[in-house]
Short mmCIF file of C-alpha atoms in Angstrom, two decimals:
data_model
loop_
_atom_site.label_atom_id
_atom_site.label_comp_id
_atom_site.label_asym_id
_atom_site.label_seq_id
_atom_site.Cartn_x
_atom_site.Cartn_y
_atom_site.Cartn_z
CA MET A 1 68.83 103.98 145.55
CA THR A 2 70.74 105.76 148.41
CA SER A 3 71.11 109.22 147.76
CA PRO A 4 74.49 110.55 146.93
CA ALA A 5 76.48 113.16 148.55
CA PRO A 6 76.28 116.33 146.70
CA HIS A 7 80.22 116.50 146.48
CA HIS A 8 80.47 113.10 144.12
CA ALA A 9 76.89 113.62 142.20
CA ARG A 10 76.21 114.86 138.70
CA ILE A 11 74.23 117.70 139.28
CA SER A 12 72.37 119.02 136.30
CA VAL A 13 70.78 122.45 135.55
CA ILE A 14 68.31 123.01 133.25
CA GLY A 15 68.03 126.82 131.98
CA ALA A 16 70.81 128.93 131.33
CA GLY A 17 69.10 132.04 132.87
CA PRO A 18 70.07 134.08 135.95
CA GLY A 19 68.83 131.30 138.35
CA GLY A 20 70.14 128.59 136.54
CA LEU A 21 73.44 130.31 136.20
CA THR A 22 73.32 131.49 140.29
CA CYS A 23 73.22 128.37 141.20
CA ALA A 24 75.83 126.78 138.84
CA ARG A 25 78.20 129.67 139.91
CA ILE A 26 78.07 129.07 143.94
CA LEU A 27 78.27 125.32 143.70
CA GLN A 28 81.48 125.60 141.75
CA ARG A 29 82.84 127.76 144.73
CA HIS A 30 81.78 125.39 147.12
CA GLY A 31 83.68 122.60 144.91
CA LEU A 32 80.61 120.67 143.23
CA ALA A 33 80.29 120.01 140.00
CA VAL A 34 77.81 121.46 137.68
CA THR A 35 76.34 121.40 134.26
CA VAL A 36 74.26 123.40 132.90
CA TYR A 37 72.01 122.54 129.46
CA ASP A 38 70.64 125.14 127.33
CA ARG A 39 67.86 124.76 124.53
CA ASP A 40 69.48 128.13 122.98
CA ALA A 41 72.68 127.29 120.17
CA GLY A 42 74.89 130.33 122.01
CA PRO A 43 74.70 133.17 124.58
CA ASP A 44 73.68 135.22 122.14
CA ALA A 45 70.85 133.35 120.11
CA ARG A 46 68.56 135.84 121.04
CA ASN A 47 67.63 138.71 122.56
CA GLN A 48 67.54 138.47 126.67
CA GLY A 49 65.09 141.04 127.04
CA GLY A 50 65.06 144.28 129.27
CA THR A 51 66.51 145.92 132.27
CA LEU A 52 65.85 144.25 136.13
CA ASP A 53 65.99 145.91 139.62
CA LEU A 54 68.11 143.66 142.08
CA ARG A 55 66.85 144.12 145.56
CA ALA A 56 69.28 143.94 148.43
CA ASP A 57 67.25 141.79 150.55
CA ASP A 58 67.14 138.50 147.36
CA GLY A 59 68.47 139.17 144.19
CA GLN A 60 71.74 140.96 145.76
CA VAL A 61 72.27 138.24 148.75
CA ALA A 62 72.55 135.47 145.58
CA LEU A 63 74.81 137.65 144.15
CA ARG A 64 77.04 138.08 147.29
CA GLU A 65 76.78 134.58 147.63
CA ALA A 66 78.27 134.06 144.62
CA GLY A 67 81.56 136.47 144.53
CA LEU A 68 79.85 138.62 142.14
CA LEU A 69 78.14 141.62 143.97
CA GLU A 70 80.87 144.33 143.59
CA ALA A 71 81.11 143.30 140.03
CA PHE A 72 77.20 144.04 139.77
CA PHE A 73 77.64 147.62 141.28
CA ASP A 74 80.42 148.50 138.47
CA LEU A 75 77.84 147.08 135.78
CA ALA A 76 74.27 148.26 137.40
CA ARG A 77 72.69 151.54 137.18
CA PRO A 78 71.69 153.10 140.59
CA GLU A 79 70.10 155.80 138.64
CA GLY A 80 67.33 153.38 137.28
CA GLN A 81 66.05 153.44 140.47
CA GLU A 82 64.40 156.60 139.26
CA MET A 83 60.12 156.48 139.02
CA ARG A 84 57.65 158.20 137.35
CA GLN A 85 53.67 157.66 137.67
CA MET A 86 51.44 159.82 135.34
CA ASN A 87 48.01 159.95 134.52
CA PRO A 88 46.93 158.98 130.59
CA ASP A 89 46.80 162.84 130.42
CA GLY A 90 50.68 163.01 131.28
CA ARG A 91 50.14 164.88 134.20
CA LEU A 92 52.55 163.95 136.99
CA LEU A 93 51.33 162.01 140.28
CA PHE A 94 54.65 160.82 141.59
CA HIS A 95 58.61 160.97 140.78
CA HIS A 96 61.02 159.23 142.73
CA VAL A 97 64.32 160.13 142.56
CA PRO A 98 67.37 157.97 144.00
CA GLY A 99 69.26 159.44 146.39
CA ASP A 100 73.12 159.36 146.45
CA GLY A 101 74.38 155.97 146.93
CA GLU A 102 71.11 154.45 146.83
CA LEU A 103 71.42 150.74 145.99
CA PHE A 104 68.58 148.96 147.05
CA LYS A 105 67.74 148.32 143.64
CA PRO A 106 69.58 149.42 141.13
CA GLU A 107 68.92 148.49 137.66
CA ILE A 108 70.90 146.35 135.11
CA ASP A 109 69.91 144.83 131.51
CA ARG A 110 69.27 140.79 131.47
CA GLY A 111 72.24 140.70 128.96
CA ARG A 112 74.68 141.91 131.32
CA LEU A 113 73.61 140.34 134.31
CA ARG A 114 73.68 137.26 131.79
CA SER A 115 77.11 137.91 131.00
CA LEU A 116 78.60 138.83 134.35
CA LEU A 117 77.21 134.97 135.44
CA LEU A 118 78.17 133.23 132.38
CA ASP A 119 81.89 134.86 132.25
CA SER A 120 81.85 133.65 135.82
CA LEU A 121 81.76 129.73 135.18
CA ARG A 122 84.28 127.61 134.57
CA PRO A 123 84.98 126.54 130.99
CA GLY A 124 82.22 124.18 129.22
CA THR A 125 80.00 124.45 132.49
CA VAL A 126 77.05 124.98 129.87
CA GLN A 127 76.40 123.01 127.03
CA TRP A 128 74.13 125.27 124.37
CA SER A 129 71.88 123.62 121.59
CA ARG A 130 70.34 121.02 124.19
CA ALA A 131 66.64 121.27 124.36
CA LEU A 132 65.33 118.81 127.16
CA THR A 133 62.41 116.70 125.76
CA ALA A 134 61.62 114.30 129.12
CA ILE A 135 62.97 112.73 131.96
CA SER A 136 63.04 109.33 132.64
CA GLY A 137 64.49 106.63 135.30
CA PRO A 138 63.37 105.93 139.04
CA ALA A 139 62.40 108.62 141.31
CA ASP A 140 64.93 107.71 143.41
CA GLY A 141 67.34 107.65 140.60
CA PRO A 142 69.52 107.98 138.56
CA ARG A 143 67.30 109.95 136.14
CA LEU A 144 68.10 110.04 132.30
CA LEU A 145 67.60 113.43 130.61
CA HIS A 146 66.63 113.51 126.82
CA PHE A 147 67.48 115.93 124.44
CA ALA A 148 65.96 116.93 121.33
CA ASP A 149 69.06 116.00 119.40
CA GLY A 150 68.37 112.71 120.34
CA GLY A 151 71.23 112.43 122.92
CA THR A 152 70.53 111.43 126.86
CA VAL A 153 72.49 112.13 130.01
CA GLU A 154 72.14 110.20 133.05
CA THR A 155 72.50 112.51 136.44
CA ASP A 156 72.03 112.01 140.23
CA LEU A 157 70.10 115.57 140.35
CA VAL A 158 67.80 117.55 137.96
CA ILE A 159 67.01 121.26 138.92
CA GLY A 160 64.35 123.05 136.78
CA ALA A 161 65.60 126.37 136.30
CA ASP A 162 63.77 126.32 132.94
CA GLY A 163 61.36 129.20 133.24
CA ALA A 164 57.39 129.70 133.20
CA PHE A 165 56.51 126.27 129.88
CA SER A 166 59.60 124.66 131.97
CA ARG A 167 60.42 120.76 130.81
CA VAL A 168 61.53 119.52 134.20
CA ARG A 169 57.86 120.44 135.92
CA PRO A 170 56.14 117.46 134.77
CA ALA A 171 58.76 115.75 136.71
CA VAL A 172 57.02 116.85 140.21
CA SER A 173 53.98 118.04 139.11
CA PRO A 174 51.13 118.30 136.57
CA ALA A 175 50.63 122.34 136.87
CA VAL A 176 50.85 124.14 133.73
CA PRO A 177 50.59 127.88 133.14
CA HIS A 178 47.41 129.73 132.69
CA TYR A 179 46.59 132.70 130.58
CA SER A 180 46.48 135.43 133.34
CA GLY A 181 43.62 137.65 131.29
CA VAL A 182 46.18 140.75 130.64
CA SER A 183 49.02 140.85 127.50
CA PHE A 184 52.08 142.80 126.77
CA LEU A 185 53.03 144.27 124.07
CA GLU A 186 56.72 145.20 123.80
CA ALA A 187 57.93 148.18 121.80
CA TRP A 188 61.73 149.06 121.80
CA PHE A 189 63.12 152.62 120.94
CA SER A 190 66.85 152.91 119.75
CA ASP A 191 69.40 156.00 120.17
CA VAL A 192 66.93 157.64 122.35
CA ASP A 193 68.35 160.67 123.34
CA GLU A 194 69.02 161.56 119.59
CA ARG A 195 66.56 160.16 117.66
CA HIS A 196 63.13 160.02 120.26
CA PRO A 197 64.40 162.91 122.73
CA ASP A 198 60.89 164.05 124.20
CA ILE A 199 60.47 160.00 124.92
CA ALA A 200 63.61 160.11 126.65
CA ASP A 201 62.47 163.01 128.87
CA LEU A 202 59.34 161.24 128.92
CA VAL A 203 60.92 158.57 130.73
CA GLY A 204 64.10 159.45 132.40
CA GLN A 205 66.92 157.48 133.60
CA GLY A 206 64.41 154.85 135.11
CA SER A 207 60.81 153.87 134.55
CA ALA A 208 57.38 155.93 133.66
CA ALA A 209 53.87 154.69 134.15
CA ALA A 210 50.72 155.19 133.40
CA ALA A 211 47.25 153.67 133.76
CA ASP A 212 43.78 154.15 132.89
CA GLY A 213 42.25 150.89 134.58
CA GLU A 214 41.36 149.22 131.76
CA ARG A 215 44.87 149.58 130.17
CA GLY A 216 48.84 150.69 130.76
CA LEU A 217 51.85 151.63 129.61
CA PHE A 218 55.09 151.01 131.23
CA ALA A 219 58.58 151.89 130.08
CA GLN A 220 62.06 151.38 131.11
CA ARG A 221 65.02 153.01 130.16
CA ASN A 222 67.92 150.30 129.44
CA SER A 223 71.89 150.95 128.67
CA GLY A 224 73.27 151.83 125.42
CA ASP A 225 70.46 154.58 125.13
CA HIS A 226 67.80 152.22 124.45
CA ILE A 227 63.93 152.39 126.04
CA ARG A 228 61.12 149.46 126.07
CA VAL A 229 57.75 149.98 126.38
CA TYR A 230 55.05 147.46 127.52
CA ILE A 231 51.57 148.52 126.06
CA ILE A 232 49.55 146.49 128.68
CA ARG A 233 45.94 145.86 128.12
CA ARG A 234 42.94 143.48 129.42
CA THR A 235 42.81 141.37 126.47
CA PRO A 236 42.35 137.61 124.96
CA ALA A 237 45.27 135.93 124.82
CA ASP A 238 45.05 135.43 120.74
CA TRP A 239 43.84 139.32 120.11
CA ILE A 240 46.27 139.68 117.11
CA ASN A 241 44.44 136.47 115.48
CA GLN A 242 41.24 137.88 116.53
CA ASN A 243 41.44 141.08 114.86
CA GLY A 244 42.88 138.90 111.09
CA LEU A 245 46.87 140.14 112.10
CA THR A 246 49.67 138.68 112.66
CA THR A 247 53.16 140.15 114.62
CA ASP A 248 54.56 141.33 111.63
CA ASP A 249 51.63 143.79 110.70
CA THR A 250 53.32 146.40 112.59
CA ASP A 251 50.93 149.24 110.73
CA ALA A 252 47.55 147.93 111.79
CA ILE A 253 48.44 147.17 114.99
CA ARG A 254 49.77 150.49 115.81
CA ALA A 255 46.65 152.01 114.54
CA LEU A 256 43.89 149.70 116.52
CA LEU A 257 46.14 150.41 119.85
CA LEU A 258 45.84 154.73 118.84
CA LYS A 259 41.97 153.72 118.60
CA GLU A 260 42.23 152.19 122.17
CA TYR A 261 44.33 154.91 123.74
CA ALA A 262 42.66 157.74 121.87
CA HIS A 263 42.07 160.00 124.90
CA TRP A 264 45.45 159.49 126.33
CA SER A 265 47.85 162.48 125.96
CA PRO A 266 50.00 163.07 122.78
CA GLY A 267 53.30 162.72 124.55
CA LEU A 268 52.17 159.24 126.19
CA ARG A 269 50.48 157.72 123.05
CA ARG A 270 53.98 158.73 121.26
CA LEU A 271 54.86 155.64 123.48
CA ILE A 272 52.80 153.19 121.17
CA SER A 273 53.53 154.98 117.38
CA ASP A 274 56.88 155.81 117.51
CA ASN A 275 58.59 152.54 118.10
CA ASP A 276 61.63 151.20 115.87
CA GLY A 277 60.04 147.99 114.07
CA PRO A 278 57.46 145.27 115.06
CA TYR A 279 55.72 145.12 118.26
CA VAL A 280 56.48 142.36 120.32
CA ASP A 281 53.18 139.98 121.71
CA ARG A 282 54.02 138.63 125.49
CA PRO A 283 51.04 137.23 126.77
CA ILE A 284 51.44 136.97 130.87
CA HIS A 285 50.53 133.37 132.09
CA VAL A 286 50.94 132.48 135.20
CA LEU A 287 50.91 128.89 137.56
CA PRO A 288 47.93 127.97 140.20
CA ALA A 289 48.86 130.09 143.42
CA PRO A 290 50.01 128.06 145.22
CA HIS A 291 52.58 126.13 143.68
CA THR A 292 53.45 122.87 145.38
CA TRP A 293 54.25 119.55 144.62
CA ALA A 294 55.66 116.45 147.09
CA HIS A 295 58.78 115.75 147.52
CA ASN A 296 61.09 114.53 145.14
CA PRO A 297 64.66 113.10 145.93
CA THR A 298 65.83 113.94 142.87
CA VAL A 299 64.38 116.83 140.46
CA THR A 300 63.69 120.43 142.05
CA LEU A 301 62.74 123.31 140.46
CA LEU A 302 63.61 127.21 140.73
CA GLY A 303 62.24 130.65 139.44
CA ASP A 304 59.60 130.64 137.18
CA ALA A 305 59.79 126.80 136.90
CA ALA A 306 58.80 126.82 140.51
CA HIS A 307 56.08 129.82 141.05
CA LEU A 308 55.20 131.58 137.81
CA MET A 309 53.81 135.10 138.93
CA PRO A 310 52.54 138.32 137.32
CA PRO A 311 55.66 140.28 136.61
CA LEU A 312 55.71 142.93 139.51
CA GLY A 313 59.41 143.05 140.08
CA VAL A 314 59.94 139.93 142.20
CA GLY A 315 60.49 137.01 139.62
CA VAL A 316 64.18 137.30 139.13
CA ASN A 317 65.18 137.97 142.36
CA LEU A 318 63.47 135.30 143.64
CA ALA A 319 64.77 132.64 141.19
CA MET A 320 68.08 134.14 141.90
CA LEU A 321 67.30 134.08 146.14
CA ASP A 322 66.09 130.12 144.97
CA ALA A 323 69.04 129.64 143.31
CA GLY A 324 71.62 130.63 145.97
CA GLU A 325 69.76 128.78 148.96
CA LEU A 326 69.43 125.49 146.50
CA ALA A 327 73.24 125.80 145.83
CA LEU A 328 74.06 126.11 149.58
CA ALA A 329 71.98 123.25 150.73
CA LEU A 330 73.80 121.12 148.60
CA ALA A 331 76.95 122.58 149.96
CA GLY A 332 76.11 121.74 153.12
CA ALA A 333 74.26 118.29 153.12
CA PRO A 334 75.43 115.00 153.50
CA THR A 335 72.99 113.89 150.84
CA ILE A 336 71.06 115.23 147.67
CA ASP A 337 68.17 113.98 149.69
CA ASP A 338 68.62 115.85 152.51
CA ALA A 339 69.38 119.37 150.25
CA ILE A 340 66.70 119.14 148.56
CA ARG A 341 64.19 118.90 151.48
CA ALA A 342 66.04 121.58 153.39
CA TYR A 343 65.47 123.81 150.20
CA GLU A 344 61.77 123.19 149.64
CA HIS A 345 61.04 123.54 153.38
CA THR A 346 62.15 127.33 152.83
CA MET A 347 61.07 127.87 149.40
CA LEU A 348 57.93 126.20 149.07
CA PRO A 349 56.11 128.52 152.07
CA ARG A 350 57.82 131.31 150.74
CA SER A 351 57.08 131.16 147.34
CA ALA A 352 53.17 130.05 148.36
CA GLU A 353 52.88 133.43 150.52
CA MET A 354 54.39 135.77 147.84
CA ALA A 355 52.10 133.65 144.93
CA ARG A 356 49.27 134.45 147.07
CA LEU A 357 49.83 138.46 147.78
CA LEU A 358 50.32 138.58 143.78
CA GLU A 359 47.81 136.57 142.65
CA GLY A 360 45.24 138.89 140.35
CA GLY A 361 48.37 141.05 140.61
CA ALA A 362 48.23 141.49 136.82
CA GLU A 363 45.15 143.24 137.28
CA HIS A 364 47.44 146.04 139.40
CA LEU A 365 49.59 146.67 136.36
CA LEU A 366 46.26 148.46 135.30
CA SER A 367 45.21 150.31 138.01
CA ASP A 368 44.81 154.25 138.18
CA GLU A 369 45.34 153.97 142.12
CA LEU A 370 48.91 154.87 142.67
CA PRO A 371 51.03 152.00 144.47
CA ASP A 372 51.75 151.75 148.06
CA PHE A 373 54.92 153.37 147.94
CA ALA A 374 53.99 156.44 145.98
CA ARG A 375 51.71 157.03 148.86
CA ASP A 376 53.65 156.52 151.76
CA ASP A 377 56.83 159.14 152.52
CA ALA A 378 58.99 158.35 149.66
CA PRO A 379 60.73 161.42 147.85
CA GLN A 380 58.45 163.42 145.68
CA SER A 381 59.12 166.07 143.11
#
């Protein structure tokens, strides 16, 4: 089959996260038809997670191409760039306070970013409750999407923007994510300025972190007077089951954690003990580095589906940069095949290099050494 021109093609994006929605938005701005399919029942079906820093050299580049950069700045929190690094005893080692007009990586809640992108799309662009189960059809197309509801859709291009455990990835690669050896346990704090003032003071307007080489804590301010804390530990992926517990055993999990963090300061231990509601278990998975695949003329990947890395501040930014570059390639190429080749020619080497730099990076989250940015000439208090 001859590869169709993008402006006459049926383009399907799997996954309504920041990457998939950014791609769809830019495609529509250039007059291309696109449909986004997502497994969620709707935009409010689940909590979208914490806050993100969108950087000037990748995430913001994509938002500029999407025509949404100024709207992003209206929603973003530049004060969220504040960063504190502490010892386990609570002593402040490093404190960055953003200067007036500093916009290199302002914070935005993931849910607010998703809403910004969703609201920018034409009505009906996103089809909810469409969980992809398989892709069939010849490599040169057309492809057939199979959904859990029994429905099928014929398409000329499948863009996998469906995250770590992508159902699109098997169409181009046998790679599967593996456990990094490091696990996050997420804790939530609400109405922090009134109900948790000590924690609000500890975290400030941005983020606060501490580690002792084996375990760490990372807290970040979200909008709406919320704080999320990530309790970071080197542990088996099924550590909760191994201790005879379930995720509903909040008190027992808390007691276990407080024993592990017994030598930490009382103030930091409040990040473990004073949370509102249950913990959320988030073992960290990564893809082999580098992750590449043979060119396919009808399927490609972006974001975590293409290059799942440790959560060190690059994931959503790379996903949105991927999305922008793929959409622009489709807008300017004579065929779908040509567009995929152009996109992957840039994206695969970039993601391979970043994956090599971050390989084993989950261990850095436990390091008691100051990060590189704190050793240089960054402002300190």
